[in-house]
XYZ file of C-alpha atoms in Angstrom:
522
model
C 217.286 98.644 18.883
C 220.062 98.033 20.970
C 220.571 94.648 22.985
C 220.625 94.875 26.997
C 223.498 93.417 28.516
C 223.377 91.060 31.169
C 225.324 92.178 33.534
C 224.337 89.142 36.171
C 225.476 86.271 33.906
C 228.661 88.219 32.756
C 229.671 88.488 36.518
C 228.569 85.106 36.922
C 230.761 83.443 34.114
C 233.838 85.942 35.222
C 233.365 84.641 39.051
C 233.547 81.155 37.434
C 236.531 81.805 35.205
C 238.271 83.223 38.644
C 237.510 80.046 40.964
C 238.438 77.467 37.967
C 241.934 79.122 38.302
C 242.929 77.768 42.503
C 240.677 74.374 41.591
C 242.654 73.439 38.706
C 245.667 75.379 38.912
C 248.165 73.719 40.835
C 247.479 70.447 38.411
C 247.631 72.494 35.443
C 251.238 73.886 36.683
C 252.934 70.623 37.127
C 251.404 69.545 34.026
C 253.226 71.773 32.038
C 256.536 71.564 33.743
C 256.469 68.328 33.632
C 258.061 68.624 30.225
C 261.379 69.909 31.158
C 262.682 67.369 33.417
C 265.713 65.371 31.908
C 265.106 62.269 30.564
C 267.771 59.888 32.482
C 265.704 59.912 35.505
C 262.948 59.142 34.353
C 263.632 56.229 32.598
C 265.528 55.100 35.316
C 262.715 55.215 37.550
C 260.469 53.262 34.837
C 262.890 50.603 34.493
C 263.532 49.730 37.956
C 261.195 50.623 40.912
C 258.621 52.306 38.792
C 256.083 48.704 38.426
C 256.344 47.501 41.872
C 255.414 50.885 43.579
C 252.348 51.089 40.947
C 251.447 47.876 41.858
C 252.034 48.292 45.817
C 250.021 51.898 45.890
C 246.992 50.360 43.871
C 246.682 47.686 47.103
C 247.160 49.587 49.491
C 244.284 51.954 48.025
C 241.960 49.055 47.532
C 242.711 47.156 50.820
C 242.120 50.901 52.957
C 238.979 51.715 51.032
C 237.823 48.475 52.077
C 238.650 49.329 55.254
C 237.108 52.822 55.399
C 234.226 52.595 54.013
C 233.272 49.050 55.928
C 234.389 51.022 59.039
C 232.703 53.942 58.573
C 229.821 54.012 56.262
C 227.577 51.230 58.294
C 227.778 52.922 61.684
C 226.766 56.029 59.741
C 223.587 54.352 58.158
C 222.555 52.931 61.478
C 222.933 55.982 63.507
C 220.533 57.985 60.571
C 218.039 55.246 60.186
C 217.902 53.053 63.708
C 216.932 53.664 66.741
C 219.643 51.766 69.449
C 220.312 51.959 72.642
C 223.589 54.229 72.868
C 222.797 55.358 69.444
C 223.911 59.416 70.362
C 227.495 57.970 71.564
C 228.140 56.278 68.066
C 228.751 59.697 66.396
C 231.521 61.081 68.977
C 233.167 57.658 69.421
C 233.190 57.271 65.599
C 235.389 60.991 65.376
C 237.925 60.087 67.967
C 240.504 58.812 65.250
C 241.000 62.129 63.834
C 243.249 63.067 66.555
C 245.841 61.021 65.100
C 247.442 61.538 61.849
C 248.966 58.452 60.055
C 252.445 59.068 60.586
C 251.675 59.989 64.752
C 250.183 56.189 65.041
C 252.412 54.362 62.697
C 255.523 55.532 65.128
C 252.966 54.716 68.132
C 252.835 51.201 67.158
C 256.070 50.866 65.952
C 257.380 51.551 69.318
C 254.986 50.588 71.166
C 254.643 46.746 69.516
C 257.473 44.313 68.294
C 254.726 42.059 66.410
C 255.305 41.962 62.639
C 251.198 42.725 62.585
C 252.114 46.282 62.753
C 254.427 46.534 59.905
C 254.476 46.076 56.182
C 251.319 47.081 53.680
C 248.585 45.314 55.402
C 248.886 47.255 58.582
C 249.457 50.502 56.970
C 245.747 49.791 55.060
C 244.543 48.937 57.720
C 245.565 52.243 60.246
C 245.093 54.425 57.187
C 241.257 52.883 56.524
C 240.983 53.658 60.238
C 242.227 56.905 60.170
C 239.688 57.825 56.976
C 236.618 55.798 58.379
C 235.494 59.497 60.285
C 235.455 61.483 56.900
C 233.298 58.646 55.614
C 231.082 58.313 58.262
C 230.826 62.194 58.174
C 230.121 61.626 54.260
C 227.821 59.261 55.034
C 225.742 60.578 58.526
C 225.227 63.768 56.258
C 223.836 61.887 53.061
C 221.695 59.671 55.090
C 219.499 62.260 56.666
C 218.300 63.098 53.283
C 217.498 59.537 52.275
C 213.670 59.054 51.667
C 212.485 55.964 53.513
C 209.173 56.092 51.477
C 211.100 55.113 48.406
C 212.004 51.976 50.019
C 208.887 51.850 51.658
C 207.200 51.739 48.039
C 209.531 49.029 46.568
C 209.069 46.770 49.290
C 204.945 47.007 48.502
C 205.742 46.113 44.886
C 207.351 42.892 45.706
C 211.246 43.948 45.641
C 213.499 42.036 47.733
C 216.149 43.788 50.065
C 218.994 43.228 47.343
C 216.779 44.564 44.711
C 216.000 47.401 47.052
C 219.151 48.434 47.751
C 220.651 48.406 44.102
C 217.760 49.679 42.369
C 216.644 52.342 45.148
C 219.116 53.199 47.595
C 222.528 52.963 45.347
C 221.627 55.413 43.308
C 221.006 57.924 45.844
C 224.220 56.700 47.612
C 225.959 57.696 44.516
C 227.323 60.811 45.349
C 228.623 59.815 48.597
C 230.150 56.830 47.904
C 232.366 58.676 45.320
C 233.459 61.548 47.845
C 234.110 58.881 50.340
C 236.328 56.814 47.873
C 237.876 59.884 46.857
C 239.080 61.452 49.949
C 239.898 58.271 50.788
C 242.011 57.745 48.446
C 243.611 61.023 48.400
C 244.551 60.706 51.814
C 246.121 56.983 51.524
C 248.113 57.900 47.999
C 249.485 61.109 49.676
C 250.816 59.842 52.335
C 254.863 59.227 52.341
C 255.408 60.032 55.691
C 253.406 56.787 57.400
C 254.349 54.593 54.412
C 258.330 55.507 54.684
C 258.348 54.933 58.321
C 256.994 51.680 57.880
C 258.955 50.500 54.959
C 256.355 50.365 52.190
C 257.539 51.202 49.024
C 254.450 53.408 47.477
C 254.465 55.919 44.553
C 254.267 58.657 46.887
C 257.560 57.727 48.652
C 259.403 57.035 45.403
C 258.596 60.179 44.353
C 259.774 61.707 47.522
C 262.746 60.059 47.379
C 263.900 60.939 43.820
C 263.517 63.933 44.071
C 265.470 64.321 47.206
C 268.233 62.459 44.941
C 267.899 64.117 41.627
C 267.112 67.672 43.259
C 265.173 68.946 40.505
C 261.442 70.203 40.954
C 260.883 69.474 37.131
C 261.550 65.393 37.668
C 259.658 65.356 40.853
C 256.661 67.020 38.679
C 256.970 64.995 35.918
C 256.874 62.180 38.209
C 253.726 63.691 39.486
C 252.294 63.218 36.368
C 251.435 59.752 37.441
C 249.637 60.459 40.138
C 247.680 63.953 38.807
C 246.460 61.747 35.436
C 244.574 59.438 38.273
C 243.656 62.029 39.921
C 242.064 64.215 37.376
C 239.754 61.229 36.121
C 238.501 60.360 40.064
C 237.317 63.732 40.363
C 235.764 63.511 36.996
C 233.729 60.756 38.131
C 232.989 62.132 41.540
C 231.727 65.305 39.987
C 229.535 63.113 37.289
C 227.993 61.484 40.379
C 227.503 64.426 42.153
C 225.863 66.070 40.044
C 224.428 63.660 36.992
C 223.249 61.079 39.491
C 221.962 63.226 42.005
C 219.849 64.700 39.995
C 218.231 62.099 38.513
C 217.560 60.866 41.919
C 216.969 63.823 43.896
C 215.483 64.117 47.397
C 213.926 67.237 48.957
C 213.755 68.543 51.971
C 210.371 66.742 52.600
C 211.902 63.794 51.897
C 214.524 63.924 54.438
C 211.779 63.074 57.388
C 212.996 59.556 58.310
C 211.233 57.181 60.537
C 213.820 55.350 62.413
C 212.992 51.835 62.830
C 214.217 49.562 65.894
C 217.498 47.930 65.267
C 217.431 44.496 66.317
C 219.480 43.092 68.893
C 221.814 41.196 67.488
C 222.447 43.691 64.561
C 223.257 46.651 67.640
C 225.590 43.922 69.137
C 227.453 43.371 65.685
C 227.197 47.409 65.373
C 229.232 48.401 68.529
C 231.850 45.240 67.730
C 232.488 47.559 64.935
C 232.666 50.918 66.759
C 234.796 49.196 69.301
C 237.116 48.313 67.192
C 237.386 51.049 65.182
C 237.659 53.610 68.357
C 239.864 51.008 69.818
C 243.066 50.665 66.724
C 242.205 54.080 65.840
C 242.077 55.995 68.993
C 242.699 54.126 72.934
C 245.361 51.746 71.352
C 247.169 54.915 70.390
C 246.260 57.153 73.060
C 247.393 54.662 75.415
C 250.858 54.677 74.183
C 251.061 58.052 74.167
C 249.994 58.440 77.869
C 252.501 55.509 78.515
C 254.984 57.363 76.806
C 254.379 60.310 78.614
C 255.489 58.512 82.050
C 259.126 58.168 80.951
C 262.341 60.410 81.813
C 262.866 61.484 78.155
C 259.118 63.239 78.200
C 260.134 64.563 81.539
C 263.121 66.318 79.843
C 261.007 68.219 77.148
C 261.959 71.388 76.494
C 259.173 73.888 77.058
C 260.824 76.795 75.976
C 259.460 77.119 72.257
C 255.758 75.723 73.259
C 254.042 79.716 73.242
C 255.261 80.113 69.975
C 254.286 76.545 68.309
C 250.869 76.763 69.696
C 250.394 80.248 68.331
C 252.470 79.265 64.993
C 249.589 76.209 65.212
C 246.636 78.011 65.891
C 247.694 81.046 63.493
C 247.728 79.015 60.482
C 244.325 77.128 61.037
C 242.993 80.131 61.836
C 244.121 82.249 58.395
C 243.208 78.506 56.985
C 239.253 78.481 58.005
C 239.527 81.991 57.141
C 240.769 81.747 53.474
C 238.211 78.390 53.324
C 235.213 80.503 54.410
C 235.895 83.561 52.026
C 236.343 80.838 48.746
C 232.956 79.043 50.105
C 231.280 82.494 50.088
C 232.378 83.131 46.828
C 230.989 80.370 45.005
C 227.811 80.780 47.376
C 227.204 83.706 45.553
C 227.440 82.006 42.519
C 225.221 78.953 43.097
C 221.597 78.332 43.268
C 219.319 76.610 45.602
C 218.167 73.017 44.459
C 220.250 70.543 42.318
C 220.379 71.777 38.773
C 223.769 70.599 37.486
C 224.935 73.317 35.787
C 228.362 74.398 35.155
C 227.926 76.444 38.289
C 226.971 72.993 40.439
C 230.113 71.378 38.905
C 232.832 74.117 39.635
C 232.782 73.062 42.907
C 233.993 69.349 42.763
C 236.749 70.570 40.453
C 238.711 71.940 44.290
C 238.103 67.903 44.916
C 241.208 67.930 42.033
C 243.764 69.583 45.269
C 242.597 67.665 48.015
C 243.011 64.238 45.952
C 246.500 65.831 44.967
C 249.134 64.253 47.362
C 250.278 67.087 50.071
C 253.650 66.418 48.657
C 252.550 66.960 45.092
C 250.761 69.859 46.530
C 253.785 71.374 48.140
C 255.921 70.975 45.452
C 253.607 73.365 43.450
C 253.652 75.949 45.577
C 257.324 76.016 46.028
C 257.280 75.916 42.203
C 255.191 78.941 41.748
C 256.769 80.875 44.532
C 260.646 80.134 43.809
C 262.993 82.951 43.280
C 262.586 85.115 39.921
C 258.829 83.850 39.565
C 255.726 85.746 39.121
C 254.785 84.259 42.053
C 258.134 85.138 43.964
C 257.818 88.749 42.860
C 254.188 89.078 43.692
C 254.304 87.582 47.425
C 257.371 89.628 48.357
C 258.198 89.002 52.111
C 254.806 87.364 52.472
C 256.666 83.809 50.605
C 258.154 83.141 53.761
C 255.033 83.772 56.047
C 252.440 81.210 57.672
C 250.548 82.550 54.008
C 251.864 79.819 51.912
C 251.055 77.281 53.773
C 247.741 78.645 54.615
C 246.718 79.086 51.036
C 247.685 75.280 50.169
C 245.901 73.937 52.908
C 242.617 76.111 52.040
C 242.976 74.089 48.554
C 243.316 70.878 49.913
C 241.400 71.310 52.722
C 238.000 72.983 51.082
C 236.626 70.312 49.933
C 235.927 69.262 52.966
C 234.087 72.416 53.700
C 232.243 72.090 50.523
C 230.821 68.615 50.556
C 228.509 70.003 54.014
C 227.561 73.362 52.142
C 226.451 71.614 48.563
C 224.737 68.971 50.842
C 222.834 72.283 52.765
C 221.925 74.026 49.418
C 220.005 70.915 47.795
C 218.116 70.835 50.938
C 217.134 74.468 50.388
C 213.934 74.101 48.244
C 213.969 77.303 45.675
C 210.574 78.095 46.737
C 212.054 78.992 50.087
C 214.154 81.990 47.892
C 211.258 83.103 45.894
C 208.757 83.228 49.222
C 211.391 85.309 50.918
C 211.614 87.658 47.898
C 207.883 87.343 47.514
C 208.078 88.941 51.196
C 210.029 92.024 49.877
C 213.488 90.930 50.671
C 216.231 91.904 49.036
C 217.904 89.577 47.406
C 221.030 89.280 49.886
C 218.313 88.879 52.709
C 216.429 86.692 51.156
C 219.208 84.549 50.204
C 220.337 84.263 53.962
C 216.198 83.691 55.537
C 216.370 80.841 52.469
C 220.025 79.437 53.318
C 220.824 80.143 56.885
C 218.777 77.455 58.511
C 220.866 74.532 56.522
C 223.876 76.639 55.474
C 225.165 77.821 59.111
C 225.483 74.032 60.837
C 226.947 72.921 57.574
C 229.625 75.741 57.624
C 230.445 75.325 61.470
C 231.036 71.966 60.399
C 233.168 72.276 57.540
C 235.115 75.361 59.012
C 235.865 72.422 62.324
C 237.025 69.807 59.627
C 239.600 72.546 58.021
C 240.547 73.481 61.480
C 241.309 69.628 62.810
C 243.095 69.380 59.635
C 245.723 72.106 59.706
C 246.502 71.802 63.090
C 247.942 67.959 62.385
C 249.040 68.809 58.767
C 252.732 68.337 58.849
C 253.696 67.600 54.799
C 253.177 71.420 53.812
C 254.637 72.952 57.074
C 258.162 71.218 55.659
C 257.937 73.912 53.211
C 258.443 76.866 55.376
C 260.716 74.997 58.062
C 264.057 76.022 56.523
C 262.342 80.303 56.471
C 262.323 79.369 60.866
C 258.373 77.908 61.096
C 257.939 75.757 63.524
C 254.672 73.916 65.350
C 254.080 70.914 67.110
C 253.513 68.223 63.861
C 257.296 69.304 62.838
C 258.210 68.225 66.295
C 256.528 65.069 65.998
C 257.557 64.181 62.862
C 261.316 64.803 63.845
C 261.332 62.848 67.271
C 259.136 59.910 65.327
C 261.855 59.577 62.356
C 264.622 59.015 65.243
C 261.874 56.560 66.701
C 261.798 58.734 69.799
C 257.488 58.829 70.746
C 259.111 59.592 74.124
C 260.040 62.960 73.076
C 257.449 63.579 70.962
C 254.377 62.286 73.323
C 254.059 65.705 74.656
C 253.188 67.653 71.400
C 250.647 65.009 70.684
C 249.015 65.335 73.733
C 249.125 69.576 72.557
C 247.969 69.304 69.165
C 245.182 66.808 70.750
C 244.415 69.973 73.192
C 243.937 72.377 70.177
C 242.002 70.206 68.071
C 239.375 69.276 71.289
C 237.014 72.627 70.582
C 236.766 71.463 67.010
C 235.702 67.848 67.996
C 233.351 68.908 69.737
C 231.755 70.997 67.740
C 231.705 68.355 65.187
C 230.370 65.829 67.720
C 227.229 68.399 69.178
C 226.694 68.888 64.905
C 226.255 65.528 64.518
C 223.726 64.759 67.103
C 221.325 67.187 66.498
C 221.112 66.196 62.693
C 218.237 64.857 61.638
C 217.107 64.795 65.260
C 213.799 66.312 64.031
C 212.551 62.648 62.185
C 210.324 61.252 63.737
C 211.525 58.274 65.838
């Protein structure tokens, strides 16, 4: 009697086996070069700055989580569960600060200001917690319109105070959020060199940057590396345990995402929009200000024009391949996941990608250029294409698919599996059945993600550097250079561009965010 194969599960596991490569792969690369850096550097860098950058990085982390998640996570909460007066302004106001990447408003205020309150760690937590409250109120808005308010409900008829409430009920479900928040937060603030150099602030990221400008050699700057992908590795471990592990054992259906919204008191609205005012105003008008005040002087006047065509298409080119490459990885493991949280190895593949966006850009980069140098497999393999808008597309569709993924795993739990089997029940094939099941969550969580990985690469500057020196150029590389010479004059006018080119994609993400959840009753 011969055994039938199954063909399903064998594709399945392949598929798996495929994605696990670009999730874990850059990591795994360093990893193993790390071994062939020479030795005198390295202890060299242990010795001397080594401690004090650990110990500066770990504060600054702390101090703009803090920041972040204060910022962002409370106006998200109030927006999904009370009812206010201005409540549908909160979620566009709240999105403003992703027009400005870190290193565009640490030059801003650096210019703009001669107060010692905009220099040293404390500011740079503070405008990088700014910068990441939006991804955490995103984080949040979209985990709070599946929060049951019966549950609470329920506890507060069995006696349970508030506290007890919210540790015993709502933490748990908060779980999964909280740990994507913390970790793109923290991937963004240990990446960053670019905001941290320009304000003096000795982090790992910049030591790292800086030896291996000195030393030259790829293998010390990814042994040094090794510091930061160890961290790394065990963050997304946890994220992906409370993803999936905790999520389950608290899960929340579709049903369950009909909230009654409950009038917020006065007082509490009034502390609410101190908040959002203050967020909007350091993150976004303080900035915006300066650049429109920069824009008034006779160095902006004598901008030169002539490369602007081919920046903005160099610009829109790579988000564009960048969305692309993002939506083609998130259909692939689409095809390989199931409705409903089940927490599987198939559920977890996807927070392993959380491993490249936690990765610092430079870290990133530095892989890339590894893999790609000349006489590599990766070298041969490209060709001509090496030196193309492809490299940097492909990192940044690592990094940046996480962000992508978070809205589509969110959509898929809220897809009840009996909606799949009543659609095949109905005599649709499977791929149709799959979309009548999926579509109705899946498409405004895609538009979503695909306007996230869109904002993104049109600021990213860290892996542009790569392919500067092959002729690339775009607006953030004009930034960057005119902010290093502390010229925001000059570079006020491919702000206000990259601002232009990232508008469509705000507000998108704005008109996403009202209408969710807009079906609760009020």
């Amino acid at each position: 009697m011969t055994r039938s194969v199954d063909w399903r599960g064998a594709a399945a596991l392949l598929l798996f086996l495929l994605l696990l490569l670009p999730a874990l792969g850059p990591s795994s690369y360093l990893l193993a070069q790390a071994g062939q850096a020479p030795a005198g550097w390295w202890s060299h860098f242990v010795t001397s700055s080594l401690p004090a950058q650990a110990l500066t990085t770990l504060l600054l982390a702390a101090e703009a989580l803090t920041v972040a998640l204060l910022a962002g996570a409370a106006p998200a909460l109030a927006v999904a569960r009370r009812q206010f007066a201005g409540r549908w302004l909160v979620a566009p106001l709240m999105l403003l600060p992703l027009f400005f990447a870190p290193y565009v408003t640490v030059g801003l205020w650096t210019t703009g200001f001669a107060s010692g309150a905009f220099e040293g760690r404390r500011a740079l937590a503070l405008q990088q917690g700014l910068a990441c409250a939006p991804y955490v109120f995103l984080i949040f808005r979209i985990a709070a319109a599946r929060l049951p308010s019966s549950l609470g409900e329920l506890a507060a008829a069995l006696g349970k105070t508030p506290w007890q409430r919210f540790v015993q009920v709502h933490l748990p479900l908060l779980a999964a959020p909280l740990a994507a928040s913390s970790l793109v937060v923290l991937a963004i603030t240990l990446g960053d060199y670019a905001a941290a150099d320009r304000l003096g602030v000795a982090t790992l990221a910049v030591g790292i940057h800086q030896l291996w400008l000195a030393s030259q050699s790829p293998a010390l700057a990814a042994q040094l590396c090794v510091l930061l992908i160890v961290p790394v590795l065990a963050m997304v471990a946890l994220a992906t345990w409370a993803g999936t592990r905790l999520l389950v054992q608290n899960p929340a259906n579709a049903a369950a995402s009909q909230v009654r919204r409950r009038r917020l008191k006065p007082m509490a609205a009034s502390g609410l929009w101190l908040l959002v005012a203050v967020v909007v105003g350091l993150g976004f008008a303080l900035p915006q200000g300066l650049v429109l005040r920069s824009m008034q002087t006779a160095a902006a006047a004598r901008t030169r024009w002539d490369s602007l065509g081919a920046d903005t298409m160099h610009a829109l080119g790579t988000a564009a391949l960048t969305a692309t490459l993002t939506l083609l990885l998130a259909l692939a493991l689409l095809s390989m996941l199931r409705s409903g949280a089940r927490a599987g190895w198939r559920e977890r593949l996807p927070w392993a990608f959380l491993a490249n966006l936690a990765l610092p850009t430079l870290v990133l980069a530095l892989a890339f250029l590894m893999m790609s140098a000349d006489g590599t497999l990766g070298a041969r393999m490209l060709g001509e294409w090496r030196d193309s808008r492809l490299l940097i597309s492909v990192a940044e569709a690592l990094r940046f698919f996480p962000l992508l993924m978070l809205p589509l795993l969110d959509a898929l739990r809220r897809t009840p599996p009996e909606a799949l089997l009543l659609a095949r029940a109905l005599g649709d094939p499977p791929w149709r059945a799959a979309w009548r099941a999926f579509a109705g969550h899946g498409l405004p969580a895609l538009g979503l993600g695909l306007a996230l990985v869109a904002m993104e690469s049109l600021k990213s500057l860290d892996l542009a550097l790569t392919l500067q020196p092959f002729g690339y150029s775009a607006p953030p590389l004009k930034i960057y250079a005119f902010s290093r010479e502390q010229m925001m004059d000059r570079a006020a006018p491919w702000v206000l561009i990259t601002q232009a080119l990232m508008l469509p994609c705000w507000l998108l993400l704005s008109a996403r965010l009202q209408r969710m959840g807009e079906h609760a009753q009020a």
